[in-house]
Tab-separated table of C-alpha atoms in Angstrom:
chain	number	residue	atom	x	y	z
A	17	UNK	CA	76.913	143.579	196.342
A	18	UNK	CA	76.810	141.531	199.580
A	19	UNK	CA	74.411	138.974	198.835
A	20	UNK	CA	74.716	136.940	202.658
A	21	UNK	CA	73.562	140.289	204.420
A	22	UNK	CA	70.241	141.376	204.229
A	23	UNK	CA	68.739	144.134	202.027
A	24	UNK	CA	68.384	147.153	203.350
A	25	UNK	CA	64.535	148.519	203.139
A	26	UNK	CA	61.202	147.494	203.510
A	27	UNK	CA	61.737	143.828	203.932
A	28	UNK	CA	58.724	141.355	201.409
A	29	UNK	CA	55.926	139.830	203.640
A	30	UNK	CA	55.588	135.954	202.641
A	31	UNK	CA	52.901	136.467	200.210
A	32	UNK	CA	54.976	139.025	198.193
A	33	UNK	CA	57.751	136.833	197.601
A	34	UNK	CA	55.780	133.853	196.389
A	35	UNK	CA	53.692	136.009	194.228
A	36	UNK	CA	57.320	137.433	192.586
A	37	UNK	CA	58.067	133.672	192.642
A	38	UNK	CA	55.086	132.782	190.759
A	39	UNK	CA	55.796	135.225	188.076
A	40	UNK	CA	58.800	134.048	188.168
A	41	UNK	CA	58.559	130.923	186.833
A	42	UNK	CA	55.882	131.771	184.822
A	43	UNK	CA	57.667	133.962	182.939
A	44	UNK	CA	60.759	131.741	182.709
A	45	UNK	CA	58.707	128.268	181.167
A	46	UNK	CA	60.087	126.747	184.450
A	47	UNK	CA	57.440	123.894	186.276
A	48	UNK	CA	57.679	122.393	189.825
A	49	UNK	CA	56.579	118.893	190.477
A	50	UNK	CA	56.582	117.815	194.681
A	51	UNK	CA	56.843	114.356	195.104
A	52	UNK	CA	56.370	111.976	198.617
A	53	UNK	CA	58.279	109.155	199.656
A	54	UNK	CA	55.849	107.139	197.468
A	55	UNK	CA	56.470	109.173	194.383
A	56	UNK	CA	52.880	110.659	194.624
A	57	UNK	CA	52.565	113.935	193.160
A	58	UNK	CA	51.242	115.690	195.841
A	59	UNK	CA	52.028	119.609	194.268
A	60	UNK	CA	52.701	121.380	191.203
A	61	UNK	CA	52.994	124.740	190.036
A	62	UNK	CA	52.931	126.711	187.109
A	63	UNK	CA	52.488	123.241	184.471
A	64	UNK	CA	52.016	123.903	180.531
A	65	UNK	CA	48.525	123.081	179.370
A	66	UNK	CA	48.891	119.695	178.241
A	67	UNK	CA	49.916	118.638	181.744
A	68	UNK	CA	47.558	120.779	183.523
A	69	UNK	CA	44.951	118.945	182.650
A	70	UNK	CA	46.466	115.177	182.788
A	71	UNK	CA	47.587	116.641	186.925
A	72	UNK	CA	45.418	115.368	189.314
A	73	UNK	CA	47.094	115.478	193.705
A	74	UNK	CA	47.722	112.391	194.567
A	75	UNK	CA	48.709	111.249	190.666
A	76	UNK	CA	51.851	109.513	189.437
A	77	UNK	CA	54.396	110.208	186.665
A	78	UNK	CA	52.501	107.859	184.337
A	79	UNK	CA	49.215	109.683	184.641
A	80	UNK	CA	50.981	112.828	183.705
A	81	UNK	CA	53.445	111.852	181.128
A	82	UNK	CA	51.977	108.373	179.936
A	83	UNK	CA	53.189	104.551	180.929
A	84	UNK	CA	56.421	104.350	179.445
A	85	UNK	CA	58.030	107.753	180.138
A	86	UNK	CA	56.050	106.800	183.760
A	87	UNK	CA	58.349	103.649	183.940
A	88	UNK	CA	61.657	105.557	183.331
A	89	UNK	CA	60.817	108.324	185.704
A	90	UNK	CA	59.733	105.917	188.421
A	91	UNK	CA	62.693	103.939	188.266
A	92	UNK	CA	65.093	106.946	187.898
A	93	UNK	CA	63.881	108.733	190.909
A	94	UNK	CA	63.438	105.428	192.981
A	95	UNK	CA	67.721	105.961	192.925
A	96	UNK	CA	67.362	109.613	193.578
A	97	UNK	CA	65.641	108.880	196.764
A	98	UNK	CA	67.974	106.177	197.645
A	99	UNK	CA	71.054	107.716	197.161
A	100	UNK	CA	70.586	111.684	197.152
A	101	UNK	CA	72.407	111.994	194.264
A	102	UNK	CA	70.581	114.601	192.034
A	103	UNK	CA	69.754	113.491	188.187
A	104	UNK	CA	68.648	114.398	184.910
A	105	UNK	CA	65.720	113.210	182.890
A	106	UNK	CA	64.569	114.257	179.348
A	107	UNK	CA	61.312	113.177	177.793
A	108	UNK	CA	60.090	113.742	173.945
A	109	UNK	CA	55.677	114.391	174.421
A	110	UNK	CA	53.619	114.333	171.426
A	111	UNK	CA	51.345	117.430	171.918
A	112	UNK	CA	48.912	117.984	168.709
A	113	UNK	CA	50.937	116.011	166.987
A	114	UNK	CA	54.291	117.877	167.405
A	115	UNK	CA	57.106	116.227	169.791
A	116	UNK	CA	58.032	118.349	172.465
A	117	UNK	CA	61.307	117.800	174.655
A	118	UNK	CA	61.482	118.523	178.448
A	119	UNK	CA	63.707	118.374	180.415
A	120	UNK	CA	63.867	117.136	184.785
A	121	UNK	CA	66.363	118.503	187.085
A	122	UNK	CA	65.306	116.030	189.982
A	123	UNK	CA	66.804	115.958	193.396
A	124	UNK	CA	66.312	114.759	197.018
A	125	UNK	CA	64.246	116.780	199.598
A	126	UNK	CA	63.234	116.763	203.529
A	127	UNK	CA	65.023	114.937	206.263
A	128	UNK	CA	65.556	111.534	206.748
A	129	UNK	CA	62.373	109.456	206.887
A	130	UNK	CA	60.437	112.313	205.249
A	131	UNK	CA	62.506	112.175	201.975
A	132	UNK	CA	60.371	113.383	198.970
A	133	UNK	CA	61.491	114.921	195.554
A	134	UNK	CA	61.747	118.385	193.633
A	135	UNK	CA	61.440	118.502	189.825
A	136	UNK	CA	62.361	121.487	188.046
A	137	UNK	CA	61.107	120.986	184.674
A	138	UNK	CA	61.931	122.892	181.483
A	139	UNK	CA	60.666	122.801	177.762
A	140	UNK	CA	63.994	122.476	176.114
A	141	UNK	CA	62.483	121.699	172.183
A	142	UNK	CA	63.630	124.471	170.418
A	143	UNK	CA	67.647	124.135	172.434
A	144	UNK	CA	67.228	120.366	171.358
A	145	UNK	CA	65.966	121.499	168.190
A	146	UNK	CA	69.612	123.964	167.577
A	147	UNK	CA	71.583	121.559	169.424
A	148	UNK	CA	70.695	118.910	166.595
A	149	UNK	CA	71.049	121.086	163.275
A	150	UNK	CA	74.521	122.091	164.715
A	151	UNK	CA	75.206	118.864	165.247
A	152	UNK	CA	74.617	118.137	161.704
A	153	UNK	CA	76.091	121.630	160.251
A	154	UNK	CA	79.618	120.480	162.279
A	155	UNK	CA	79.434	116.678	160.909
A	156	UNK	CA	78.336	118.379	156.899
A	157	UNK	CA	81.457	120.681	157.906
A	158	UNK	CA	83.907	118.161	158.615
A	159	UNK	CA	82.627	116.088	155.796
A	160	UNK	CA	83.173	119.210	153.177
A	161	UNK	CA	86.775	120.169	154.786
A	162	UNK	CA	88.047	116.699	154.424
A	163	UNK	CA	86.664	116.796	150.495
A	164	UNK	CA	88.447	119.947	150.316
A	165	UNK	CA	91.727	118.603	151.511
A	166	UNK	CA	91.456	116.024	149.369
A	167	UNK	CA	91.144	118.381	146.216
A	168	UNK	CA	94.053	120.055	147.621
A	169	UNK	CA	95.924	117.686	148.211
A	170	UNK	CA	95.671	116.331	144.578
A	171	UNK	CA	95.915	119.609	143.122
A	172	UNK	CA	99.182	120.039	144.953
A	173	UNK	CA	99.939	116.713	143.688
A	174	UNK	CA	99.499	117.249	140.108
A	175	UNK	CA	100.534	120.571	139.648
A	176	UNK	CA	103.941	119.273	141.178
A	177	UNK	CA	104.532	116.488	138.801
A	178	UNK	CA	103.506	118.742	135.911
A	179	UNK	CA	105.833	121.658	136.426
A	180	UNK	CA	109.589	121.622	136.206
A	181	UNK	CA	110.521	124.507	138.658
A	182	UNK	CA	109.533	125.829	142.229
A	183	UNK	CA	108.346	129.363	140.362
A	184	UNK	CA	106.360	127.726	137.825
A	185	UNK	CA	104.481	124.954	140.720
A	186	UNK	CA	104.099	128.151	143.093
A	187	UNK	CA	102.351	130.507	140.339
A	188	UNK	CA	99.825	127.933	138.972
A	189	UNK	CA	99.381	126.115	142.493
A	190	UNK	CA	98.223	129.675	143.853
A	191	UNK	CA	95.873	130.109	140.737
A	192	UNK	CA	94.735	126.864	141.617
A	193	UNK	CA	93.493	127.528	145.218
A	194	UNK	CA	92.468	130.864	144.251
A	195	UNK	CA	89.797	129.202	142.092
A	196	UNK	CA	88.731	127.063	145.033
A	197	UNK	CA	88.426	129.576	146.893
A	198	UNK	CA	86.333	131.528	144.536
A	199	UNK	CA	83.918	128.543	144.502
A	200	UNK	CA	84.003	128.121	148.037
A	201	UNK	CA	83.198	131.432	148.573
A	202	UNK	CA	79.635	131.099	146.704
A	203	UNK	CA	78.819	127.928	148.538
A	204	UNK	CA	79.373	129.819	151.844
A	205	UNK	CA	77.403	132.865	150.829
A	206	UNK	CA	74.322	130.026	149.941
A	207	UNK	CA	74.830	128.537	153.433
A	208	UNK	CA	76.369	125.757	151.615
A	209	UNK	CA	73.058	124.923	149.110
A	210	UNK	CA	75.293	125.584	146.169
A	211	UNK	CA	75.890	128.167	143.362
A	212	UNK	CA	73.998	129.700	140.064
A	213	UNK	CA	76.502	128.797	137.006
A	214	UNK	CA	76.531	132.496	135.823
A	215	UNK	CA	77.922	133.641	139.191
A	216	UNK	CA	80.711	130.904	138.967
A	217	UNK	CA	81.599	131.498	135.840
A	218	UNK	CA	81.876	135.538	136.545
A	219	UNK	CA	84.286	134.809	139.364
A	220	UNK	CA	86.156	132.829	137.406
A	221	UNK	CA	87.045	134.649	134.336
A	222	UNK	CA	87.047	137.983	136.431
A	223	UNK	CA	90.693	137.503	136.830
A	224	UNK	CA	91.543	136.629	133.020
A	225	UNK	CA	89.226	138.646	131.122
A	226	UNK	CA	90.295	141.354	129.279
A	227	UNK	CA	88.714	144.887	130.498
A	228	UNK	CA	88.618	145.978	127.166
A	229	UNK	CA	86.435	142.967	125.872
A	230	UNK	CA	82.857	143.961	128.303
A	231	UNK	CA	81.464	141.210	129.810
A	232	UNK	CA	81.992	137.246	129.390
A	233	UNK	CA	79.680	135.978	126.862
A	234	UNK	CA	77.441	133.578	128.896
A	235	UNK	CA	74.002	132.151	127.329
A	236	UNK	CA	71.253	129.461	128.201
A	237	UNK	CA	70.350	128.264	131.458
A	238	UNK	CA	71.360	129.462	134.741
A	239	UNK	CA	71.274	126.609	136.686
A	240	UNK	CA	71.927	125.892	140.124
A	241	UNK	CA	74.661	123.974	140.728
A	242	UNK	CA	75.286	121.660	144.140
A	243	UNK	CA	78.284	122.502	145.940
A	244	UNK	CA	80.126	119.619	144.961
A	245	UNK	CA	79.458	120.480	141.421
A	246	UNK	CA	80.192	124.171	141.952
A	247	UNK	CA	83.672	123.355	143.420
A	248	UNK	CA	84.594	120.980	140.492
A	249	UNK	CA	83.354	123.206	137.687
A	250	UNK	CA	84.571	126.080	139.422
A	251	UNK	CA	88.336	124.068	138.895
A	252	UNK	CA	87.325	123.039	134.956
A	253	UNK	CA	86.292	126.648	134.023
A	254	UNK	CA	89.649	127.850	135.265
A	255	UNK	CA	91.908	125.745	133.489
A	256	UNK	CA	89.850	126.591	130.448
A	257	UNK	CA	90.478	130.896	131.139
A	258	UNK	CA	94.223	130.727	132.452
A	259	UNK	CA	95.043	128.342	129.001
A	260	UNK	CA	92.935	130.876	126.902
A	261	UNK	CA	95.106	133.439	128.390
A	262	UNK	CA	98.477	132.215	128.532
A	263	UNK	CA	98.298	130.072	125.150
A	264	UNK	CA	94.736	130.951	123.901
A	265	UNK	CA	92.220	133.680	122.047
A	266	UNK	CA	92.778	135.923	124.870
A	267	UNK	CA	97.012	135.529	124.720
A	268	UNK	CA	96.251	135.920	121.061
A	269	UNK	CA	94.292	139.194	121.719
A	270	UNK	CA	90.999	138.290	120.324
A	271	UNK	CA	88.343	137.599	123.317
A	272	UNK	CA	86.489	135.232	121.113
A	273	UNK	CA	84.530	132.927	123.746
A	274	UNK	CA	81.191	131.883	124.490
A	275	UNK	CA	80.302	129.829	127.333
A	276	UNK	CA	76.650	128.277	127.056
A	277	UNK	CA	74.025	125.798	129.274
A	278	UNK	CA	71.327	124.140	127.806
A	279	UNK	CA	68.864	121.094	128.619
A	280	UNK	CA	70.569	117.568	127.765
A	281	UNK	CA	70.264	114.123	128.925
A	282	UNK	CA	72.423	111.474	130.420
A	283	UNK	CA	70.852	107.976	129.321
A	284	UNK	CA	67.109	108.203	130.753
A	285	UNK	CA	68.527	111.410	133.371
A	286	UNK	CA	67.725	114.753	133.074
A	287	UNK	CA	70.669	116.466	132.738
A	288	UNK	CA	72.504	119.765	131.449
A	289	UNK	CA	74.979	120.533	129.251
A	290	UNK	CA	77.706	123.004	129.954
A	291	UNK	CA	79.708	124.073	126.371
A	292	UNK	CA	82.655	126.019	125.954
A	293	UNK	CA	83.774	127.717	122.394
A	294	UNK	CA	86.882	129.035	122.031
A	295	UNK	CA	88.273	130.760	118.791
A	296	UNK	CA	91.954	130.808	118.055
A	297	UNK	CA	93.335	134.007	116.441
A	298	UNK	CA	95.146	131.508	113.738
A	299	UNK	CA	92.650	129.637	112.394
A	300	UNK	CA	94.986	126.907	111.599
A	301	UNK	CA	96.109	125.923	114.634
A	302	UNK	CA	95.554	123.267	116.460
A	303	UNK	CA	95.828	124.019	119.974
A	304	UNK	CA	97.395	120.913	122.114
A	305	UNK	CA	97.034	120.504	125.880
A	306	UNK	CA	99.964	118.598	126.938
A	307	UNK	CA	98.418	115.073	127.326
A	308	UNK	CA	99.904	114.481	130.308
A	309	UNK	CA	98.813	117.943	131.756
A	310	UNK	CA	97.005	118.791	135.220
A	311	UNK	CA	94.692	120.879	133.089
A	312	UNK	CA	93.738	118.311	130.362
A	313	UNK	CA	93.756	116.107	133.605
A	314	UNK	CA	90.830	118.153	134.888
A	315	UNK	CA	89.090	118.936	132.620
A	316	UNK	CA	88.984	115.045	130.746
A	317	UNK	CA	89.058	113.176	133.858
A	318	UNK	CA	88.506	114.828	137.320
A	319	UNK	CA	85.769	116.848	136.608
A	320	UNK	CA	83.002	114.400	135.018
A	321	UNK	CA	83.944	112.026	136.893
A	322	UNK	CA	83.070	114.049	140.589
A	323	UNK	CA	79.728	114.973	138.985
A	324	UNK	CA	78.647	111.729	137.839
A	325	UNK	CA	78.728	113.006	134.607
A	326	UNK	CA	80.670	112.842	131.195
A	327	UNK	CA	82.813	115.542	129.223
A	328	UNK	CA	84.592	115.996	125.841
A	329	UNK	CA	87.548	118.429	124.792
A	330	UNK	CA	87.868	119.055	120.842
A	331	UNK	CA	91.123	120.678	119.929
A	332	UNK	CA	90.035	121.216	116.114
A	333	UNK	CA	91.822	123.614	113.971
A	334	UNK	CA	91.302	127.303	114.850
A	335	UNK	CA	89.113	126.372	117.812
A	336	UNK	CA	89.122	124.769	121.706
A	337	UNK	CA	85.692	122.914	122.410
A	338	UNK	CA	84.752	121.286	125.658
A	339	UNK	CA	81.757	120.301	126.515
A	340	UNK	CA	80.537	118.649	130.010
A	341	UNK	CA	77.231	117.241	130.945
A	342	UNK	CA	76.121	116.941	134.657
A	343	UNK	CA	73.122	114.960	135.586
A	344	UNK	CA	70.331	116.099	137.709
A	345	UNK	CA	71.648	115.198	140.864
A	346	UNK	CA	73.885	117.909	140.274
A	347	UNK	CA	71.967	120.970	139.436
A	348	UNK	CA	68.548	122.472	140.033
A	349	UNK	CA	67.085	124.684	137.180
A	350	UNK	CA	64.676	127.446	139.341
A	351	UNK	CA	64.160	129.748	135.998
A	352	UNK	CA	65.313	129.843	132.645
A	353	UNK	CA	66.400	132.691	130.774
């Protein structure tokens, strides 16, 4: 379409267009402030409540958005009339006790020596209100990714300096990341709030657990775990399936594990305790994690340590017990089973 030629038709009378203008703006949340040379509010149209009543002709920014918004605007459009150079403004109003944002698209009008002023303003609160949470959401995001690295980075690490071939890193590396991601993928589900312990330990085992054996023997509480707990967890419970099923009950063909959550206590602190049971087909063995291991690593020192927390692995004769206690700041308990 040709929008510099006129439209063919019956062409609006005056009044037409400014009523369509009217509803218009109305319809968009848009205001109009007219200002003189003076900066005396001598029109406005289509104002919210609040500053339809505080609008009097003649009145000044102060009188309609209070002294020290007032000052600001005054001085801002003082330059606006001086130079020509359009400008922004945004203002935060406390209306019935909720701040609302606005913003002012200001610029010059009239001819010289009859200069005035146009403001087009805008409630903008709820934009703000998005702008800020992403804000936040990208800064959490970063924040997380860099942890993440980090735990990569170290897994990568470790798992290097415990293996002693390229097949062996690459096979336990990718178990590795695959339990990460298992974690990660709860926490994202939850919009990052976390994940229930009974859902992390499901996607866990899923992998390992024998078909045959029904489902993974969980008990106790189902508590909800904070995503840095969920991710670190996530990475003990692992290394606790894979070495039941490469060296373990599950190698040995007997599916003999329980994993259970009850109430404990850290010092004065709330806290819950996380035990696993483990029993060996040969009830005289004494299973031995290699001490310098990734996966004794983990479990011993990474994990309790992330959580604030504390944790103890008994490799007793027949049996593989480890037991890890995370404080409240790590978990929420909604319901208990």
């Amino acid at each position: 379409m040709n929008t510099t030629e006129p439209l063919s038709g019956t062409p609006f009378t005056f009044e037409g267009k400014a009523a369509m203008m009217e509803r218009a703006l109305g319809s968009a949340g848009i205001s109009i402030l007219c200002q003189d040379s003076r900066l005396s509010i001598f029109y406005a149209e289509n104002l919210p409540p609040y500053f339809a009543a505080l609008f009097v002709p003649g009145g000044t920014d102060a009188g309609l958005f209070g002294d020290t918004h007032g000052q600001y605007l005054t001085a801002l459009k003082h330059k606006v009339l001086e130079t020509g150079i359009p400008n922004n403004a945004e203002i935060e109003i406390d209306i019935d006790g909720e701040m609302r944002t606005y913003e002012l698209k200001i610029q010059r009008t009239g001819d010289r020596g009859t200069h005035g002023l146009l403001s087009v303003m805008t409630e903008v609160t709820e934009s703000r209100h998005r702008e800020k949470v992403l804000k936040s959401l990208l800064r959490e995001l970063s924040h997380r990714s860099k942890n993440l690295l980090a735990i990569i980075q170290g897994i990568a690490t470790q798992t290097a300096r415990n293996t002693l071939s390229l097949d062996s890193f690459l096979l336990k590396f990718r178990g590795r990341l695959q339990s990460l991601s298992n974690s990660q993928d709860l926490i994202t589900d939850s919009s990052w709030r976390g994940a229930y312990l009974f859902e992390l330990a499901e996607k866990q085992f899923a992998p390992y657990w024998p078909e045959t054996s029904g489902s993974m023997p969980i008990y106790g509480i189902n508590a909800h775990l904070t995503p840095n707990a969920a991710v670190h967890l996530g990475l003990a419970l692992h290394e606790l399936i894979v070495n039941s099923a490469s060296y373990g009950a599950i190698a040995g063909g007997a599916a003999s594990i329980t994993l259970n959550c009850r109430e404990a206590a850290i010092g004065d602190r709330r806290a819950i305790e996380i035990a696993w049971a483990e029993v060996l087909q040969d009830q005289s063995e004494v299973h031995e994690f290699s001490d310098n291991s990734f996966g004794r690593t983990v479990l011993e020192r990474v994990v309790p340590s992330s959580v604030n927390g504390k944790a103890e692995l008994n490799l007793v004769p027949g049996r593989i017990e480890y037991r890890l206690t995370i404080p409240e700041t790590e978990f929420e308990i909604f319901k208990r089973v």
